[in-house]
PDB file of C-alpha atoms in Angstrom:
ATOM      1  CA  UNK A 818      59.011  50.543  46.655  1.00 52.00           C
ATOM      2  CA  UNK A 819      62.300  52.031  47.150  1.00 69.00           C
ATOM      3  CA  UNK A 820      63.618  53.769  50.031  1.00 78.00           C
ATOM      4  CA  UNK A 821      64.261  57.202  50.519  1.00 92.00           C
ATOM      5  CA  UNK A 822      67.844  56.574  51.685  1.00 96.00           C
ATOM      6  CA  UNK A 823      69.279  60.201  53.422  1.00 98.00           C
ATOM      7  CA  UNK A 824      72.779  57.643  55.048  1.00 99.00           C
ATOM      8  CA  UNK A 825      74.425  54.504  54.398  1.00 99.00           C
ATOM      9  CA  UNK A 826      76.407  52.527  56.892  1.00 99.00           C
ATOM     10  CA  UNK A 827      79.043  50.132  55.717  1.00 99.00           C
ATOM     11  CA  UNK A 828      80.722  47.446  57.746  1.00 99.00           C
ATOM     12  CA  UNK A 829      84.135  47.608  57.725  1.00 98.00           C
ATOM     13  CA  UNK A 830      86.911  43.812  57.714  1.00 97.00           C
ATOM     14  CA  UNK A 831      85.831  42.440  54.133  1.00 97.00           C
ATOM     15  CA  UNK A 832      83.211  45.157  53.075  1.00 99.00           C
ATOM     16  CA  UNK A 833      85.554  48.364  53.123  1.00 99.00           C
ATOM     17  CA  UNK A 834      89.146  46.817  53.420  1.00 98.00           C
ATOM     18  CA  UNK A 835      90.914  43.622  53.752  1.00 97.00           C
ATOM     19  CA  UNK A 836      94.124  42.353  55.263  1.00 95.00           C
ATOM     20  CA  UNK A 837      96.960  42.381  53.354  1.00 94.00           C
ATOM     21  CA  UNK A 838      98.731  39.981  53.127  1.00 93.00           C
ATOM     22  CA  UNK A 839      95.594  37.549  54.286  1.00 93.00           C
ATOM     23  CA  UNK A 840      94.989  35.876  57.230  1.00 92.00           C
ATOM     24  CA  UNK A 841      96.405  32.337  55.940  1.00 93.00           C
ATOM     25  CA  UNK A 842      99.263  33.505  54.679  1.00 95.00           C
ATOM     26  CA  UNK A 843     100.388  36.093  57.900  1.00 95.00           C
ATOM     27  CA  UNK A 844      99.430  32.770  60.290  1.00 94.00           C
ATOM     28  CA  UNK A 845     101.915  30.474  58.054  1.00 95.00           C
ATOM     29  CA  UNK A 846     104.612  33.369  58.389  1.00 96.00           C
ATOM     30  CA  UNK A 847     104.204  33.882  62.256  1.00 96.00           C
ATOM     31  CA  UNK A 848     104.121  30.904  62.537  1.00 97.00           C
ATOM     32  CA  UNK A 849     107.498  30.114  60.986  1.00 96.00           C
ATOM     33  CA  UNK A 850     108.664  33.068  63.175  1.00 96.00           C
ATOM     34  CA  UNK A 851     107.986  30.895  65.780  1.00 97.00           C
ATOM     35  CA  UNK A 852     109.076  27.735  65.050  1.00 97.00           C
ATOM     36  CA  UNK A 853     106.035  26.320  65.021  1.00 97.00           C
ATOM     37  CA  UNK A 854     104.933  23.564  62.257  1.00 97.00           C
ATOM     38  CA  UNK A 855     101.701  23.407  60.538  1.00 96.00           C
ATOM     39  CA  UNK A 856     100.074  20.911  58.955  1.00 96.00           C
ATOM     40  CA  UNK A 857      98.977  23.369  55.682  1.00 90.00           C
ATOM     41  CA  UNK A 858      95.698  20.993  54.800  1.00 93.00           C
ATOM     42  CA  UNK A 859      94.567  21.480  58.333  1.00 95.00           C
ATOM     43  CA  UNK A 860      94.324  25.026  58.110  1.00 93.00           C
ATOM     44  CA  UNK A 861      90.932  25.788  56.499  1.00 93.00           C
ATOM     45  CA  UNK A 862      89.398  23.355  58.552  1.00 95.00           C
ATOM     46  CA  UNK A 863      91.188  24.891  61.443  1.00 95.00           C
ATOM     47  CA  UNK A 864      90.559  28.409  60.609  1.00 94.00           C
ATOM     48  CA  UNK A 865      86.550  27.700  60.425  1.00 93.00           C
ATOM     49  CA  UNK A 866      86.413  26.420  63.872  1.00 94.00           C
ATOM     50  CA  UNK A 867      88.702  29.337  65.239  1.00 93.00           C
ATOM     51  CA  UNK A 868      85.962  31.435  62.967  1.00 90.00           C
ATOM     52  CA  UNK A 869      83.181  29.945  65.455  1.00 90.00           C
ATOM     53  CA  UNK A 870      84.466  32.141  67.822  1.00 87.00           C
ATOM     54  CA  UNK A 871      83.677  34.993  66.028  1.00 85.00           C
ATOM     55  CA  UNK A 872      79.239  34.193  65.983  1.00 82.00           C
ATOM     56  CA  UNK A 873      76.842  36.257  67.632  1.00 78.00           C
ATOM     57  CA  UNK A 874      77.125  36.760  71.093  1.00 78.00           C
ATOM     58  CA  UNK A 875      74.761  37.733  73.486  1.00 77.00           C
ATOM     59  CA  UNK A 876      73.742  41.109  74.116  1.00 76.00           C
ATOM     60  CA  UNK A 877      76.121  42.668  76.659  1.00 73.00           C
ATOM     61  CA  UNK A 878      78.794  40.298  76.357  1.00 72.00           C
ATOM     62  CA  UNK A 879      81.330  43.144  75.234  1.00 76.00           C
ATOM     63  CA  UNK A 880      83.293  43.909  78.128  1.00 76.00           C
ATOM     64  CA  UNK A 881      82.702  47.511  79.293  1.00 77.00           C
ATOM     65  CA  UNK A 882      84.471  49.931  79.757  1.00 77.00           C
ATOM     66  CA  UNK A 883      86.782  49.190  76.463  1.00 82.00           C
ATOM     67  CA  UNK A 884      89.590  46.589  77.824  1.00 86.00           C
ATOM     68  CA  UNK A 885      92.808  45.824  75.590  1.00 88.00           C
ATOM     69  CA  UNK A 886      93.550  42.835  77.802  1.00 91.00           C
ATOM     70  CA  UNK A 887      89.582  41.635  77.428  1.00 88.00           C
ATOM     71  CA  UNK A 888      90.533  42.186  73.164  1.00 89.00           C
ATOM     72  CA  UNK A 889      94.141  40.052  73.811  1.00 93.00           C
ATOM     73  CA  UNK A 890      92.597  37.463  75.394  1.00 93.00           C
ATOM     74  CA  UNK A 891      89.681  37.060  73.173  1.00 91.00           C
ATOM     75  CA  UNK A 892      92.286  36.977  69.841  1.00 93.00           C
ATOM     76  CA  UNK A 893      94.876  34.595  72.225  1.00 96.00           C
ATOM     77  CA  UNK A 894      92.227  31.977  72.474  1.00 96.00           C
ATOM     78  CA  UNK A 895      90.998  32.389  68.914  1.00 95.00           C
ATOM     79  CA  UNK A 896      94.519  31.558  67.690  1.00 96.00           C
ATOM     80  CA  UNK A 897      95.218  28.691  70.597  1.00 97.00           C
ATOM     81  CA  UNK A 898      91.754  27.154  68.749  1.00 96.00           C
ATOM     82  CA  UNK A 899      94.007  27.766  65.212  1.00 95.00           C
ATOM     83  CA  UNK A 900      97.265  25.809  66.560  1.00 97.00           C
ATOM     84  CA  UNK A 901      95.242  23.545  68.492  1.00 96.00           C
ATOM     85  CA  UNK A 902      93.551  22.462  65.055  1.00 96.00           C
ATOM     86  CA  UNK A 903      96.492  22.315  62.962  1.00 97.00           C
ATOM     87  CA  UNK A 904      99.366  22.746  64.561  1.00 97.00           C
ATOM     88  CA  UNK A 905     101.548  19.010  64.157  1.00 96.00           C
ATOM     89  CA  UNK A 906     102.422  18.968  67.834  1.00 96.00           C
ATOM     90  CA  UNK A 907      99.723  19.695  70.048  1.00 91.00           C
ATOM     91  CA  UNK A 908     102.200  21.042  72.707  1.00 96.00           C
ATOM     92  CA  UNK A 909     102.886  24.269  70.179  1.00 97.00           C
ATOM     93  CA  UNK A 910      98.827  25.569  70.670  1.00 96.00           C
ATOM     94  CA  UNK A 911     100.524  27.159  74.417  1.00 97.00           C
ATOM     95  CA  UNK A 912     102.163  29.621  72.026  1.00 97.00           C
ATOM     96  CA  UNK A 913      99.082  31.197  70.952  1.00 97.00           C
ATOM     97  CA  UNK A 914      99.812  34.331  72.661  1.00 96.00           C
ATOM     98  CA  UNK A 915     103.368  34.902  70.884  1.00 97.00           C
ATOM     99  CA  UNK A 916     101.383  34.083  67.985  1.00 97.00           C
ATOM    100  CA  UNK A 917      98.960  36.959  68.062  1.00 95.00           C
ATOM    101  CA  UNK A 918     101.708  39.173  68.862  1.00 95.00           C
ATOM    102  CA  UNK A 919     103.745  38.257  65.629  1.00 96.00           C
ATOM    103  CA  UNK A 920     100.345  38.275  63.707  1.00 95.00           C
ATOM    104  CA  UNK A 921      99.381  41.778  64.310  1.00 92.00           C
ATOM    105  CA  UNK A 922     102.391  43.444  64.047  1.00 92.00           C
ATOM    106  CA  UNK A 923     102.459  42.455  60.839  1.00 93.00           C
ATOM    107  CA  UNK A 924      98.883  42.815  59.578  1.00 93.00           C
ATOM    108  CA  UNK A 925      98.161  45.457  57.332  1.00 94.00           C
ATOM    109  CA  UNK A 926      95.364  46.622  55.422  1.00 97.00           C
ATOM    110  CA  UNK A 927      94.058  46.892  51.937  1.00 97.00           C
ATOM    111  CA  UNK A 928      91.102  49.207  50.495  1.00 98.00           C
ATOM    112  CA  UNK A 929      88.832  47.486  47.941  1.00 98.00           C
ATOM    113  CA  UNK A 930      89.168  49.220  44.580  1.00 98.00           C
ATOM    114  CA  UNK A 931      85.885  50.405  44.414  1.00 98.00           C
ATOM    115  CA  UNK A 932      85.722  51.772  48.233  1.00 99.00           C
ATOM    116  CA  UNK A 933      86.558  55.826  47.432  1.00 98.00           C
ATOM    117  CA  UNK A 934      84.508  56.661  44.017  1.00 98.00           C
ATOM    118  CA  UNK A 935      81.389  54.584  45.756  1.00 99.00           C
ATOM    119  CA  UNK A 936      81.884  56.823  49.054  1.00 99.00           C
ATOM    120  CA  UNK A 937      82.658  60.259  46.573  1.00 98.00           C
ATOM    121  CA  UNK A 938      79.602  59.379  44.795  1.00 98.00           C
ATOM    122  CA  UNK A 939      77.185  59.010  48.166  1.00 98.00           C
ATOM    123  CA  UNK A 940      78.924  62.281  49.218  1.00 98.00           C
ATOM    124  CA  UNK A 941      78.222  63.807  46.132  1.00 98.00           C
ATOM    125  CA  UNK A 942      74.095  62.894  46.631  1.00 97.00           C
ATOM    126  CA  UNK A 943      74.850  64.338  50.707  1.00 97.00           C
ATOM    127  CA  UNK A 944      74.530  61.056  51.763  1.00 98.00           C
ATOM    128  CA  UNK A 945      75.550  60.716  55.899  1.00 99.00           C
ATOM    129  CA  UNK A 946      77.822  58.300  55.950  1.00 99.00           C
ATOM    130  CA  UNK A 947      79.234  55.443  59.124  1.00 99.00           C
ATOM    131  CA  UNK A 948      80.751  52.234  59.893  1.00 99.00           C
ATOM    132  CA  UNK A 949      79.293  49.790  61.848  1.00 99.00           C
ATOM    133  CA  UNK A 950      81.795  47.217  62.552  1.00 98.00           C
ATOM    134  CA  UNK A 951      82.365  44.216  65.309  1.00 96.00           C
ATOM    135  CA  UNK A 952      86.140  45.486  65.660  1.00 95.00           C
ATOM    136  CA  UNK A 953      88.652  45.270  68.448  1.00 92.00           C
ATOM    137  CA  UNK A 954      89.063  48.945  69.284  1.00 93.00           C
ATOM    138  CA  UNK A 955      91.585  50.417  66.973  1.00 94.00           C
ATOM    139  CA  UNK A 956      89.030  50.999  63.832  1.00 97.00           C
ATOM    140  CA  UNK A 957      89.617  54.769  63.874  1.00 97.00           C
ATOM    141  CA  UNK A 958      93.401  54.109  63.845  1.00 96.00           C
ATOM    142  CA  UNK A 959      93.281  51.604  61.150  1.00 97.00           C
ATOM    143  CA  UNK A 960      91.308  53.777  58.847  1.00 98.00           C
ATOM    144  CA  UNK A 961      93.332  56.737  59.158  1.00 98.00           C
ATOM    145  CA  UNK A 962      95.995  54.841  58.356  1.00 96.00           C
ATOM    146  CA  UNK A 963      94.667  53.819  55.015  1.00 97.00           C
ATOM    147  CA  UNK A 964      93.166  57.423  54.450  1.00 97.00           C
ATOM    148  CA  UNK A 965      89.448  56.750  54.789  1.00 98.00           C
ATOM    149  CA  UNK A 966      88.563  57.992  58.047  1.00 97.00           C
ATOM    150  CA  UNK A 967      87.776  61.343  57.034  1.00 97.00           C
ATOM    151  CA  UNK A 968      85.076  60.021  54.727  1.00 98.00           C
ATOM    152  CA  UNK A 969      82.552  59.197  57.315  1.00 99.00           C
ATOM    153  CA  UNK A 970      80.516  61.018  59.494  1.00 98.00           C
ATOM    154  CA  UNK A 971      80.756  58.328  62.230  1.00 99.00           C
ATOM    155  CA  UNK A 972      82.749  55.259  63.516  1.00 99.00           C
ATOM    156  CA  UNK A 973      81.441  52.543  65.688  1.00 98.00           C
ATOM    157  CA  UNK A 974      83.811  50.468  66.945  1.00 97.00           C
ATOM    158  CA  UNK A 975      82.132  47.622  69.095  1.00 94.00           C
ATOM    159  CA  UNK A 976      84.703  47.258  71.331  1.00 92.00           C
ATOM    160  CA  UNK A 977      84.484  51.255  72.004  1.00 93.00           C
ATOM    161  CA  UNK A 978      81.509  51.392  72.406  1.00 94.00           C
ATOM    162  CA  UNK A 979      79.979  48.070  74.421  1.00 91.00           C
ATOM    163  CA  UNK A 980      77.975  46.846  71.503  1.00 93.00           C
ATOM    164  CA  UNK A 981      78.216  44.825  68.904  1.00 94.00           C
ATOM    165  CA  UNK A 982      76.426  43.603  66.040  1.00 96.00           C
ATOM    166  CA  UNK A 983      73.533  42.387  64.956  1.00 95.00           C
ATOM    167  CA  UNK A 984      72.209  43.616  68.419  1.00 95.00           C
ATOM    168  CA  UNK A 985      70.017  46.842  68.181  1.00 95.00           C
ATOM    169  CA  UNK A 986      72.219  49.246  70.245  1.00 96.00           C
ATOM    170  CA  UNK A 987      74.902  49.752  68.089  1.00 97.00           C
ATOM    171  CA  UNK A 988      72.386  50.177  64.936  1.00 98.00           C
ATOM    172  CA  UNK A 989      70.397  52.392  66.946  1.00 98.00           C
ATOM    173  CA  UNK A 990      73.546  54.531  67.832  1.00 98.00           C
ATOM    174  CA  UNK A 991      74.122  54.258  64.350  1.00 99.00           C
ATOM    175  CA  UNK A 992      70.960  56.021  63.522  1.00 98.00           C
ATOM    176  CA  UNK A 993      71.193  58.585  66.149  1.00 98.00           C
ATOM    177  CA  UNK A 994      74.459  59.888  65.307  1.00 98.00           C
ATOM    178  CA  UNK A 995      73.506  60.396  61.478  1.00 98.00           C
ATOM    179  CA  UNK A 996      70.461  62.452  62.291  1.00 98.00           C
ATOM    180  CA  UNK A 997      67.795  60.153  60.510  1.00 98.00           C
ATOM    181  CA  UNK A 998      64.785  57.542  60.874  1.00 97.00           C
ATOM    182  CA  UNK A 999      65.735  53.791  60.416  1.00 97.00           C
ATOM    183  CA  UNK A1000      63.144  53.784  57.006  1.00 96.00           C
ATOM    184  CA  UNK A1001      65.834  56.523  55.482  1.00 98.00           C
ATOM    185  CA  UNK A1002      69.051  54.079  56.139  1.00 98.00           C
ATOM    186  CA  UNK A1003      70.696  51.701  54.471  1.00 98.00           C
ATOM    187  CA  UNK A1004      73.596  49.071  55.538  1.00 99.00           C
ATOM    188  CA  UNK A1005      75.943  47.082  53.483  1.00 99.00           C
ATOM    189  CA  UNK A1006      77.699  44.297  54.809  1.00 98.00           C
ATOM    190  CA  UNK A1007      79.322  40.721  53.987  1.00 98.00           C
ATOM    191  CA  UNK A1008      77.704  39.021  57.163  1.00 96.00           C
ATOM    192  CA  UNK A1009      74.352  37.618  57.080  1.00 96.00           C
ATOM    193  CA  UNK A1010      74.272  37.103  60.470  1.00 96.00           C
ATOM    194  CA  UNK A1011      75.978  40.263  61.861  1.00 96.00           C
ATOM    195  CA  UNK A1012      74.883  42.622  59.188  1.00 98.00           C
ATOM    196  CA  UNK A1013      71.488  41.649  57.652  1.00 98.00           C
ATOM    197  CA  UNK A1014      69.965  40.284  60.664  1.00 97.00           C
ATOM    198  CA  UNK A1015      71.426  43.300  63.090  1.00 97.00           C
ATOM    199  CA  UNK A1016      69.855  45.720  60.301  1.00 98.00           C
ATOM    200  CA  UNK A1017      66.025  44.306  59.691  1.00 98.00           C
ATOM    201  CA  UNK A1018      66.063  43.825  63.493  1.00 97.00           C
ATOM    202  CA  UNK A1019      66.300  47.642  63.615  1.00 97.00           C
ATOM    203  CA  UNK A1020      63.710  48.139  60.431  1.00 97.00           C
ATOM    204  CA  UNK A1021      66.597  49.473  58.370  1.00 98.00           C
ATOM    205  CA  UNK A1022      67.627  48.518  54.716  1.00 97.00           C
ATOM    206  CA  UNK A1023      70.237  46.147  54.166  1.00 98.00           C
ATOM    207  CA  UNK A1024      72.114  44.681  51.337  1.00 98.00           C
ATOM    208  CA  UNK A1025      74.768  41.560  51.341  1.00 98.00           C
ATOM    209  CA  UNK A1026      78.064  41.946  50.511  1.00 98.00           C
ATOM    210  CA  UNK A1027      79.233  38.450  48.854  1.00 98.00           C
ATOM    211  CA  UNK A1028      82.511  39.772  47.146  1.00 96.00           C
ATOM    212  CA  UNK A1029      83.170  35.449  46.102  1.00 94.00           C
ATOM    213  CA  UNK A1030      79.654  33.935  45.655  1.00 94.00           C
ATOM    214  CA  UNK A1031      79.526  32.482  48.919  1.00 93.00           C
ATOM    215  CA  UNK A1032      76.118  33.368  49.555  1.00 95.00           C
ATOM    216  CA  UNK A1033      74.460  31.933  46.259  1.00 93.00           C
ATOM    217  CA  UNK A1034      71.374  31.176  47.600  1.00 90.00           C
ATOM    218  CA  UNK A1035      70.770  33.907  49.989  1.00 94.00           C
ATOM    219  CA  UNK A1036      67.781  35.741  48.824  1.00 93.00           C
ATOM    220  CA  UNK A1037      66.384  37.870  51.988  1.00 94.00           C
ATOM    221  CA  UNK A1038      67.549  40.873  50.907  1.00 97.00           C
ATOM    222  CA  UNK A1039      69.169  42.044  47.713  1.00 97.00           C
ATOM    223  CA  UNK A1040      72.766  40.470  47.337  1.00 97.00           C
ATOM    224  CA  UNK A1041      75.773  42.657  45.266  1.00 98.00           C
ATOM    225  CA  UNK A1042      79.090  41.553  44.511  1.00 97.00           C
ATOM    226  CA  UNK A1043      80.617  45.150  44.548  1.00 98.00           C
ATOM    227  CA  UNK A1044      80.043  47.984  46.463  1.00 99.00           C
ATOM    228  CA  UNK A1045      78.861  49.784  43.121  1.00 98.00           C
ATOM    229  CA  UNK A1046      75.867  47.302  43.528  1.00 97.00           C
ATOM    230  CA  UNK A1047      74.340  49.449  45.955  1.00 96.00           C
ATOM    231  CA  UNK A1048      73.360  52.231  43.681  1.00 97.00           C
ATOM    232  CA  UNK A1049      70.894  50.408  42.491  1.00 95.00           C
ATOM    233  CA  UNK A1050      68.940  50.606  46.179  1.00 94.00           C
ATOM    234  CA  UNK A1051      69.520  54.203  46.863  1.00 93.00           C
TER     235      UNK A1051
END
């Protein structure tokens, strides 16, 4: 039977937006910046055992209160784990932290085409709407800057606020701040650990994101390959 969904919650890096250029190609670039050399068929294998980093961790393990130098050293060693993987002389992974700096100040962002008539059309049905995202404390700055902030009811930024997904707090925060009962929410993401398992831990719908087909097989909840999928579950 189908729920009677009153808000929908939306992760935010690879369900909302994406970066622009992407990651691969803004590594190879600082990178050059830098002087350092890569060995280019290293870098997906590289890139998945930086992405390790990036699995569950344990409830509490945010650092609290919010810490820019906890979030610089966490994306330092994710990128030292990069060079350290594909880098052609090992001595070059002790740039890491140059790295990150060149990388972010030249990250930008990218809204999927879809994003704003999905979100008008929720509105339109007075949906309550929220992010849920494991982000590094700047969401509310990065989606002002792409003009979407003022869509949502809510933000939660993990690093903000001490939580992070697929533990129950931030869901349950999530729920409090829209005003409803976790059998009346829905939330669409892209990660089946983060997103569908934070979401049935808390009893609310979910839906996976899988923009490329990654997930072919994945058949504990309902899958979409567009946000415009999820009309079909509200």
């Amino acid at each position: 039977m189908k729920r009677d969904i009153q808000a929908v919650f939306f992760d935010a890096g690879y369900t909302l937006l994406c970066m622009d250029p992407d990651q691969r190609t803004l590594f190879l670039r600082a990178c050059a910046q830098l002087e350092i050399e890569i060995v280019a068929e290293k870098f997906d294998e590289a890139a998945a055992r930086a992405n390790a980093l990036l699995a569950p961790r344990k409830p509490g393990a945010v650092p609290t209160p919010y810490s820019q130098e906890a979030v610089d050293r966490f994306w330092t060693s994710y990128n030292r784990t990069l060079l350290s993987a594909c880098a052609r002389h090992p001595e070059d992974a002790a740039k890491a932290g140059p790295l990150y700096q060149c990388f972010t100040a030249a990250m930008g962002w990218r809204i999927y085409h879809e994003v704003r008539p999905v979100l008008s059309r929720l509105r339109e049905r007075g949906m309550r709407l929220g992010v849920i995202s494991n982000w590094t404390g700047d969401l509310e700055d990065v989606l002002r800057s792409v003009g979407l902030h003022q869509e949502f009811d809510f933000i939660l930024d993990s690093a903000r606020l001490g939580h992070e997904k697929p533990h129950g707090e931030i869901f349950r925060e999530a729920l409090k701040r829209a005003g409803v009962a976790c059998d009346s929410a829905l939330h669409v993401g892209d990660s089946p650990e983060h997103d569908v398992d934070g979401a049935l831990g808390c009893e609310l719908g979910a839906l996976l994101l899988d923009r490329t087909g990654r997930y072919e097989g994945f058949s504990r909840v309902p899958r979409i390959s567009s946000l415009e999928g999820l009309f079909e579950h509200v």
